[in-house]
PDB file of C-alpha atoms in Angstrom:
ATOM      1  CA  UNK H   1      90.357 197.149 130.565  1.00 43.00           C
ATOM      2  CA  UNK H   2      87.143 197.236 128.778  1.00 44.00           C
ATOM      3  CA  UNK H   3      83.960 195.628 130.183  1.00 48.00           C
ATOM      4  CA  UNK H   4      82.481 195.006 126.926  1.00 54.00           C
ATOM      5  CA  UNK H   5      81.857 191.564 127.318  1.00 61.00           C
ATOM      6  CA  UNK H   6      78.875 190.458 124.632  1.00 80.00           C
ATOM      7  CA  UNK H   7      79.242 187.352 122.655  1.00 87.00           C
ATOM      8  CA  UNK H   8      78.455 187.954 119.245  1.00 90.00           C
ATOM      9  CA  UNK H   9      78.843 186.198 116.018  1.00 92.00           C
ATOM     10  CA  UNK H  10      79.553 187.951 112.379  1.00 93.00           C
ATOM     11  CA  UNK H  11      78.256 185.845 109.514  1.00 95.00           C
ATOM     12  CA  UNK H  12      81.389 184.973 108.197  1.00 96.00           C
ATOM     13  CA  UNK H  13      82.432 183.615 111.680  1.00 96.00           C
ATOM     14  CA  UNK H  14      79.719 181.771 111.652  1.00 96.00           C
ATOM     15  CA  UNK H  15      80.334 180.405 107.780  1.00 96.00           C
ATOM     16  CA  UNK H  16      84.275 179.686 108.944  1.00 96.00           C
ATOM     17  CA  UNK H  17      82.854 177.523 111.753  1.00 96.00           C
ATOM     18  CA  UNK H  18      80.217 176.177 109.862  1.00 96.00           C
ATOM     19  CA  UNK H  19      83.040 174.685 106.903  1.00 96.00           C
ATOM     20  CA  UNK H  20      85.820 174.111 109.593  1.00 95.00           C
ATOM     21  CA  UNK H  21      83.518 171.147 110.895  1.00 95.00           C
ATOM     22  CA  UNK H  22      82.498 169.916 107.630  1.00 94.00           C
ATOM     23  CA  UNK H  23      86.078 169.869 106.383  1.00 94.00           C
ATOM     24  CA  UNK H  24      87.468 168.211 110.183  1.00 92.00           C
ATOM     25  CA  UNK H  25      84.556 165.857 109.650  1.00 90.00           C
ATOM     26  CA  UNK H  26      85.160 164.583 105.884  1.00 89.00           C
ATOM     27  CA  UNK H  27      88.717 164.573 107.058  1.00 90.00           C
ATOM     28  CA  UNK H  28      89.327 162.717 110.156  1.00 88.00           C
ATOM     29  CA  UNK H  29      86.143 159.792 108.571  1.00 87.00           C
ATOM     30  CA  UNK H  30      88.460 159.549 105.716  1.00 86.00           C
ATOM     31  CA  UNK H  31      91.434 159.095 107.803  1.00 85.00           C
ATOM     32  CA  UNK H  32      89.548 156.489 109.840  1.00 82.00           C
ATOM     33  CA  UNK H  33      88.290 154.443 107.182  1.00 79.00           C
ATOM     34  CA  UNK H  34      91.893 154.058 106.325  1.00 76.00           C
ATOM     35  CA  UNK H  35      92.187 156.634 103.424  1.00 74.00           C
ATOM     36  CA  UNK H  36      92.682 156.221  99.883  1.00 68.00           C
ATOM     37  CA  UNK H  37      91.228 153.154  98.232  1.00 69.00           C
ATOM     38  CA  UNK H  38      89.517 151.787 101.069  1.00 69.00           C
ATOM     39  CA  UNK H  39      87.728 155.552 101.837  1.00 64.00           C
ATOM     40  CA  UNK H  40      86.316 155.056  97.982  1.00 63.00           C
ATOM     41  CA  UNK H  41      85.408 151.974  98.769  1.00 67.00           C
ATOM     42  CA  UNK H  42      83.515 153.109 101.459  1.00 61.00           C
ATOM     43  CA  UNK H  43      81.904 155.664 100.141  1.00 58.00           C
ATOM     44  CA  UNK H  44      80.507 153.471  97.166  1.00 57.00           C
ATOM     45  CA  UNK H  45      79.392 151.022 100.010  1.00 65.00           C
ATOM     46  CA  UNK H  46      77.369 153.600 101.451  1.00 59.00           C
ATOM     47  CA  UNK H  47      80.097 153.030 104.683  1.00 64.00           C
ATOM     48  CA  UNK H  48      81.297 155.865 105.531  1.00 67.00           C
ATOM     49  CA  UNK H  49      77.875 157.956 106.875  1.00 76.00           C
ATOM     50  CA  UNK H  50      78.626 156.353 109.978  1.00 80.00           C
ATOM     51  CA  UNK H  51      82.195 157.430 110.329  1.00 83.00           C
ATOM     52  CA  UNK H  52      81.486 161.137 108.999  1.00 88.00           C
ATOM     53  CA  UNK H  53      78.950 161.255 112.050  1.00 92.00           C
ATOM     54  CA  UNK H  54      81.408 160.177 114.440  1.00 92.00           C
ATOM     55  CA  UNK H  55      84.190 162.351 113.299  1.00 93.00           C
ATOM     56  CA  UNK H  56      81.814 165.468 113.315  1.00 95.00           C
ATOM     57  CA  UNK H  57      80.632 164.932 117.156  1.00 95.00           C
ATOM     58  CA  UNK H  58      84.363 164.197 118.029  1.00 95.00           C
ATOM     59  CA  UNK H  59      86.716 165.547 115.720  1.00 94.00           C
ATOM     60  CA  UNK H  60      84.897 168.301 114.730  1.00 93.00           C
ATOM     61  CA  UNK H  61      83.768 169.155 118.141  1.00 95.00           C
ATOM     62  CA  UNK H  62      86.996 169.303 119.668  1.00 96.00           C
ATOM     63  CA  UNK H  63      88.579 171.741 117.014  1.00 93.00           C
ATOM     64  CA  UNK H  64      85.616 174.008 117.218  1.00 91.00           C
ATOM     65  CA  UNK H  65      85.059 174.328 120.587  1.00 96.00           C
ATOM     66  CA  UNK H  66      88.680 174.381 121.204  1.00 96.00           C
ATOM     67  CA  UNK H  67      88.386 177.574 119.044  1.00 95.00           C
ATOM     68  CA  UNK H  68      85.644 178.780 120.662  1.00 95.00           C
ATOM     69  CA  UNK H  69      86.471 178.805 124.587  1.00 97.00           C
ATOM     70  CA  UNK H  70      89.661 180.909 122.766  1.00 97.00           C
ATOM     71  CA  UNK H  71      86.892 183.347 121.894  1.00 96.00           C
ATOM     72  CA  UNK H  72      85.022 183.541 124.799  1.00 96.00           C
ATOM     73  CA  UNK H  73      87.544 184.055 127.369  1.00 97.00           C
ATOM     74  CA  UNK H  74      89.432 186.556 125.094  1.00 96.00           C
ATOM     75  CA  UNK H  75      85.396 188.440 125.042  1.00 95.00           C
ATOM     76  CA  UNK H  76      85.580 187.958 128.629  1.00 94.00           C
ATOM     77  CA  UNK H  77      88.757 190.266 128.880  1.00 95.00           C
ATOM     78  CA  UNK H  78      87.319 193.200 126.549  1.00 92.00           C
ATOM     79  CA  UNK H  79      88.746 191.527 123.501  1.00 92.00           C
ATOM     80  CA  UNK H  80      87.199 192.061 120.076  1.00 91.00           C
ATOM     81  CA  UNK H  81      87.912 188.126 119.211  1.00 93.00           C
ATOM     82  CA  UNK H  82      86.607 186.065 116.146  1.00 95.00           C
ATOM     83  CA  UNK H  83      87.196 182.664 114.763  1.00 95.00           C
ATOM     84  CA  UNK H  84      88.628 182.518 110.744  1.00 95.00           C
ATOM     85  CA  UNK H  85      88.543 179.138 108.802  1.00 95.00           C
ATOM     86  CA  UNK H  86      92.227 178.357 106.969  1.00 94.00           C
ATOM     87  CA  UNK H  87      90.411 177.189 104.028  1.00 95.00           C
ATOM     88  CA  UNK H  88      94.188 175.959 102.390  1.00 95.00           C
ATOM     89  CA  UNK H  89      94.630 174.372 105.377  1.00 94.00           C
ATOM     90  CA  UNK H  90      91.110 172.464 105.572  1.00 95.00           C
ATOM     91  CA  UNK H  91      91.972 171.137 101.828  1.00 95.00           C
ATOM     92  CA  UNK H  92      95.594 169.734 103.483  1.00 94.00           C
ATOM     93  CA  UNK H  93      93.655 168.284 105.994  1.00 92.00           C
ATOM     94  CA  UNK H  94      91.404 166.603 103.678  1.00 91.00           C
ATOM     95  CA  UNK H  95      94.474 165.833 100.771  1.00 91.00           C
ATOM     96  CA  UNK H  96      96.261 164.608 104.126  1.00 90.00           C
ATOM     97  CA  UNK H  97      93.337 161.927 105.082  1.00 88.00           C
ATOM     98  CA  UNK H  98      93.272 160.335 101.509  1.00 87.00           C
ATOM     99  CA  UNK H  99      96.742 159.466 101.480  1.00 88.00           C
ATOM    100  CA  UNK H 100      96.710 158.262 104.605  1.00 85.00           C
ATOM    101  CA  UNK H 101      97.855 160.534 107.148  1.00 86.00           C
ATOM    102  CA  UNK H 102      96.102 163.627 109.042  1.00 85.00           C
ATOM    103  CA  UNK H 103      97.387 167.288 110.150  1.00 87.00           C
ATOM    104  CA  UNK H 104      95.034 169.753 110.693  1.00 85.00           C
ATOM    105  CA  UNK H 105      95.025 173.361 111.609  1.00 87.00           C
ATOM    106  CA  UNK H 106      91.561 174.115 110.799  1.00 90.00           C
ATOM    107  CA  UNK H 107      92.010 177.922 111.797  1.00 91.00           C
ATOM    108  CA  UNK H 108      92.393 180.172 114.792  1.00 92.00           C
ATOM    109  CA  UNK H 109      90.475 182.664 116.744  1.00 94.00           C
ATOM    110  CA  UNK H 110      91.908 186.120 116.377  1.00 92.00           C
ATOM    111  CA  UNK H 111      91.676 188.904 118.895  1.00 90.00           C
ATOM    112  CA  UNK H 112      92.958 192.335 119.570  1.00 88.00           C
ATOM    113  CA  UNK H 113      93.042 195.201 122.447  1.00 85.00           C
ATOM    114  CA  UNK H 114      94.985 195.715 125.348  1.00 89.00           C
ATOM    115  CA  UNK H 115      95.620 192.582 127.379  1.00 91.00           C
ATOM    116  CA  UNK H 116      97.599 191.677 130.284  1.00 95.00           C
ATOM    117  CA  UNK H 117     100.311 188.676 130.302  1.00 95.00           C
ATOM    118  CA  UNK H 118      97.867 186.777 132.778  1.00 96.00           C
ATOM    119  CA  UNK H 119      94.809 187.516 130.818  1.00 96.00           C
ATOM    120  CA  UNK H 120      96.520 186.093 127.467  1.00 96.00           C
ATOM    121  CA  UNK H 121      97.520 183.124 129.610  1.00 97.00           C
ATOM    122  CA  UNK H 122      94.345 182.091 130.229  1.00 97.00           C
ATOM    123  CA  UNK H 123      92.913 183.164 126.471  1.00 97.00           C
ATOM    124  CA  UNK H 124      95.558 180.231 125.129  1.00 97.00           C
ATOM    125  CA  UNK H 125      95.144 177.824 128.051  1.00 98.00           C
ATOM    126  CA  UNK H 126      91.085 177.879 127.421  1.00 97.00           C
ATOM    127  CA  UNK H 127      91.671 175.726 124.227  1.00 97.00           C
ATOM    128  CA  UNK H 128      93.493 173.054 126.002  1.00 97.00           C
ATOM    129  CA  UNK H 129      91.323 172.962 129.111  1.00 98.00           C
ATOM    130  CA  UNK H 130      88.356 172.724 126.863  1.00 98.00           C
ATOM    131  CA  UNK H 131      89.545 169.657 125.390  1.00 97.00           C
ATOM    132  CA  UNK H 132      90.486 168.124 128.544  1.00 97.00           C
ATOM    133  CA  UNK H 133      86.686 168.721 129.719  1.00 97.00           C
ATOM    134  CA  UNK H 134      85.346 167.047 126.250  1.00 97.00           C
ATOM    135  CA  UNK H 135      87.294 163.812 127.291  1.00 96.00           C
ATOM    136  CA  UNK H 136      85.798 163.714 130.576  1.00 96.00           C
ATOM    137  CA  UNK H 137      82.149 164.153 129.290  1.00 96.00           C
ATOM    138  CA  UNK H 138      83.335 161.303 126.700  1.00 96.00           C
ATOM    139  CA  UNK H 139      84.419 158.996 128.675  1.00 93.00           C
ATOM    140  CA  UNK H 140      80.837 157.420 130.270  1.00 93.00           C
ATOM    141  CA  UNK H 141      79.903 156.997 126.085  1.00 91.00           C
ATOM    142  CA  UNK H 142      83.122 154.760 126.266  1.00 86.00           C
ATOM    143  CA  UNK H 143      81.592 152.597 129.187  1.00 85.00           C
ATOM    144  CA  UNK H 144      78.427 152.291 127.898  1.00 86.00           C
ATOM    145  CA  UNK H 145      79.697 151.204 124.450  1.00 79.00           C
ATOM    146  CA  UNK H 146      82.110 148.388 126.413  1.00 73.00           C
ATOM    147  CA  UNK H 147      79.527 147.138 128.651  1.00 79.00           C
ATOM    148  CA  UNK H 148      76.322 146.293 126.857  1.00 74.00           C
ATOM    149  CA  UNK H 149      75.998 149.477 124.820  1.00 71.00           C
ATOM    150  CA  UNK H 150      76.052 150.360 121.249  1.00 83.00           C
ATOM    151  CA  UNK H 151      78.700 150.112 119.254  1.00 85.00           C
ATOM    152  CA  UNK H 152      77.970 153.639 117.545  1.00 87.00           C
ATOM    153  CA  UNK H 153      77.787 155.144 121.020  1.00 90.00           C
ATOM    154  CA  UNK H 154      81.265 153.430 122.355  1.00 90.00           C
ATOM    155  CA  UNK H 155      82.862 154.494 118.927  1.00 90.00           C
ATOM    156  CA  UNK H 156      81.907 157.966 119.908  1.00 93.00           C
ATOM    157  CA  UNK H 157      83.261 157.998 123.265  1.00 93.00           C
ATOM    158  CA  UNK H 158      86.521 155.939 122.544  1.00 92.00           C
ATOM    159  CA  UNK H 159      87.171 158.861 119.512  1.00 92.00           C
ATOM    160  CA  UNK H 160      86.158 161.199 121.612  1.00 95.00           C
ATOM    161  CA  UNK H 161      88.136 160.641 124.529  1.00 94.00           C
ATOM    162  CA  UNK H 162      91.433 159.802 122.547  1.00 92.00           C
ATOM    163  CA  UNK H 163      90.997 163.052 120.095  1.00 93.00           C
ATOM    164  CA  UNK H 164      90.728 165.645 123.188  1.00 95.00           C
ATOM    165  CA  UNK H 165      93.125 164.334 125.390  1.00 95.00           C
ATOM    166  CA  UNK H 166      95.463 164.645 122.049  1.00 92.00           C
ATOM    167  CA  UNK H 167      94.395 167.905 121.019  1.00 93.00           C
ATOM    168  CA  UNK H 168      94.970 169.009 124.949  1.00 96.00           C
ATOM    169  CA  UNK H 169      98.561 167.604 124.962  1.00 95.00           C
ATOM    170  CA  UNK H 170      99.601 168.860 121.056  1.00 93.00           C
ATOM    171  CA  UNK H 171      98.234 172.221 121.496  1.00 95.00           C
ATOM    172  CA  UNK H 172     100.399 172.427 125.614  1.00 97.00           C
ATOM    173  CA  UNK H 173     103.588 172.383 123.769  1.00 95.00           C
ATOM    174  CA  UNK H 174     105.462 175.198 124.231  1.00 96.00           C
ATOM    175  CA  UNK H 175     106.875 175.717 120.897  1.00 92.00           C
ATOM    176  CA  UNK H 176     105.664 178.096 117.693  1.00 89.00           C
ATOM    177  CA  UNK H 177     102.331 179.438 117.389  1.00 88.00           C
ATOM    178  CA  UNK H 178     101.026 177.180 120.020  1.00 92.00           C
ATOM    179  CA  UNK H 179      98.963 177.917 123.469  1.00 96.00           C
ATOM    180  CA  UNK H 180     101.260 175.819 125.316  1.00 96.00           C
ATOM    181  CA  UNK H 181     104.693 178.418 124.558  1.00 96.00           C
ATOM    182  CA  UNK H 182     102.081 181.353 125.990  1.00 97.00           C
ATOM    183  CA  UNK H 183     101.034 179.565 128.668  1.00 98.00           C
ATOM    184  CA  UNK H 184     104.504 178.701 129.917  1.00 98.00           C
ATOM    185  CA  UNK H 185     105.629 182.795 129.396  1.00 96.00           C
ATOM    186  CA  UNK H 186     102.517 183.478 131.376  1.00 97.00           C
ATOM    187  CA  UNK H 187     102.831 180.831 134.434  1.00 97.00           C
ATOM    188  CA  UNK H 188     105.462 178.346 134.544  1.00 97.00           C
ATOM    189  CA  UNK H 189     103.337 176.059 137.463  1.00 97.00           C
ATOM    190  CA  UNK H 190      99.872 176.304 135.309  1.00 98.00           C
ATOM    191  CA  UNK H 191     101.892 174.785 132.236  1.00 98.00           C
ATOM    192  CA  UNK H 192     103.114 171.820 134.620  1.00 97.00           C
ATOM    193  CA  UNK H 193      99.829 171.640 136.087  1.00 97.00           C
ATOM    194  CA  UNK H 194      98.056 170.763 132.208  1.00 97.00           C
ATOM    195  CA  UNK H 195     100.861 169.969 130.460  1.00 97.00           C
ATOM    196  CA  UNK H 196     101.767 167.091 132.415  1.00 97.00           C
ATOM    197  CA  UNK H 197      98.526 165.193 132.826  1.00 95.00           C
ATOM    198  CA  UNK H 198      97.749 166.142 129.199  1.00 96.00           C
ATOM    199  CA  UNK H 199     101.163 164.201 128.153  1.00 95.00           C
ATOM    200  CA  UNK H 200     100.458 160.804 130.615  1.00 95.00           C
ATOM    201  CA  UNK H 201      97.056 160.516 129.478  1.00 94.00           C
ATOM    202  CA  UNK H 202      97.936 160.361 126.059  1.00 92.00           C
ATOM    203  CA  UNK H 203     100.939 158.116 126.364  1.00 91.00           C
ATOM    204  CA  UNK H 204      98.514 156.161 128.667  1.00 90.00           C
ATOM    205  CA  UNK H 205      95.744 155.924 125.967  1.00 87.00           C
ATOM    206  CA  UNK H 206      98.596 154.910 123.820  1.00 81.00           C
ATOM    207  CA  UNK H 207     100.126 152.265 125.732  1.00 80.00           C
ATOM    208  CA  UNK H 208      97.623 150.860 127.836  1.00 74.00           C
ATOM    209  CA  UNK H 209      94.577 151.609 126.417  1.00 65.00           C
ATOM    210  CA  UNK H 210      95.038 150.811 122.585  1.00 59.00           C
ATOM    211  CA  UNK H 211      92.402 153.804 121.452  1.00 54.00           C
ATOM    212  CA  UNK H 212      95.048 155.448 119.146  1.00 52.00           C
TER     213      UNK H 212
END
């Protein structure tokens, strides 16, 4: 296995990332502000600054650095790994918001070389992980805003918290093109382990804590 194990950035990479959170940002504000008419309205309002800024630390975060702990393990491993934007995909995301729904697939990080099964294991279950960890370090914003905070800074943590532990459970699935089907070939205990958790927090978010 190579030990090659540099991080580096091309400048398209870093133009793919750079339009991936603009486009997950426009989209997910738009899809919060209720899409359609009432997005228009709040854009001639001047509304919907507020909501783009929310949807580009949460959202936006979560997608990218979902992407991006792809990359680095894969780097870690000797891969030759980089991110690329699905610019048709970004518009659907967008075209999604406005009428009122969202799905987005904002891209993928691509990598090549020789690779064990473990090793591409943990290169999908990175993404997942990641977005588990975002929750966590969302979750005091979601105190703060509920007891005495702002309600910019609670918006942020209550998005953030309910967008990661999504994106951890969606992506665990083990069907497709998703991390959750390699994981499971890889290491049927280490699905359970994050697949599980991933699954009751969302349902619990859903049920109990009324942040979807």
């Amino acid at each position: 296995m190579s030990t090659n194990t540099s991080l580096s950035f091309s400048s398209r990479e870093l133009r793919d990332l750079a339009v991936a959170w603009a486009a997950l940002g426009l989209a997910f504000a738009i899809f919060f502000a209720g899409g359609g008419t009432r997005a228009v309205a709040a854009v001639t309002e001047g509304g919907l600054l507020g909501p783009l800024l929310v949807s580009l630390l949460t959202a936006g975060v979560g997608f990218l650095l979902h992407e991006l702990a792809h990359k680095v393990v894969a780097v870690r491993f000797g891969q030759r790994a980089e991110f690329r934007a699905d610019y048709g995909m970004l518009f659907f995301a967008v075209m999604s918001a406005i009428l009122g729904f969202i799905f987005a697939a904002p891209g993928a990080v691509y990598h090549r070389g020789r690779i064990t099964e473990r090793e591409h294991g943990l290169i999908a279950l990175a993404g997942p992980v990641t977005n588990l960890l975002l929750a966590a370090i969302f979750l005091p914003l979601l105190f703060l805003g509920a007891f005495g905070g702002s309600e910019f800074v609670g918006l942020v943590g209550s998005r953030g918290v309910t967008i990661n532990v999504f994106l951890a459970a969606f992506n665990m699935l083990p069907f497709g093109s998703l991390d959750g089907k390699t994981v499971f070939s890889w290491s049927k205990i280490v699905f359970l382990v994050v697949f599980v958790p991933s699954v009751l927090l969302t349902l619990g978010l859903f049920v109990f804590g009324g942040l979807f």
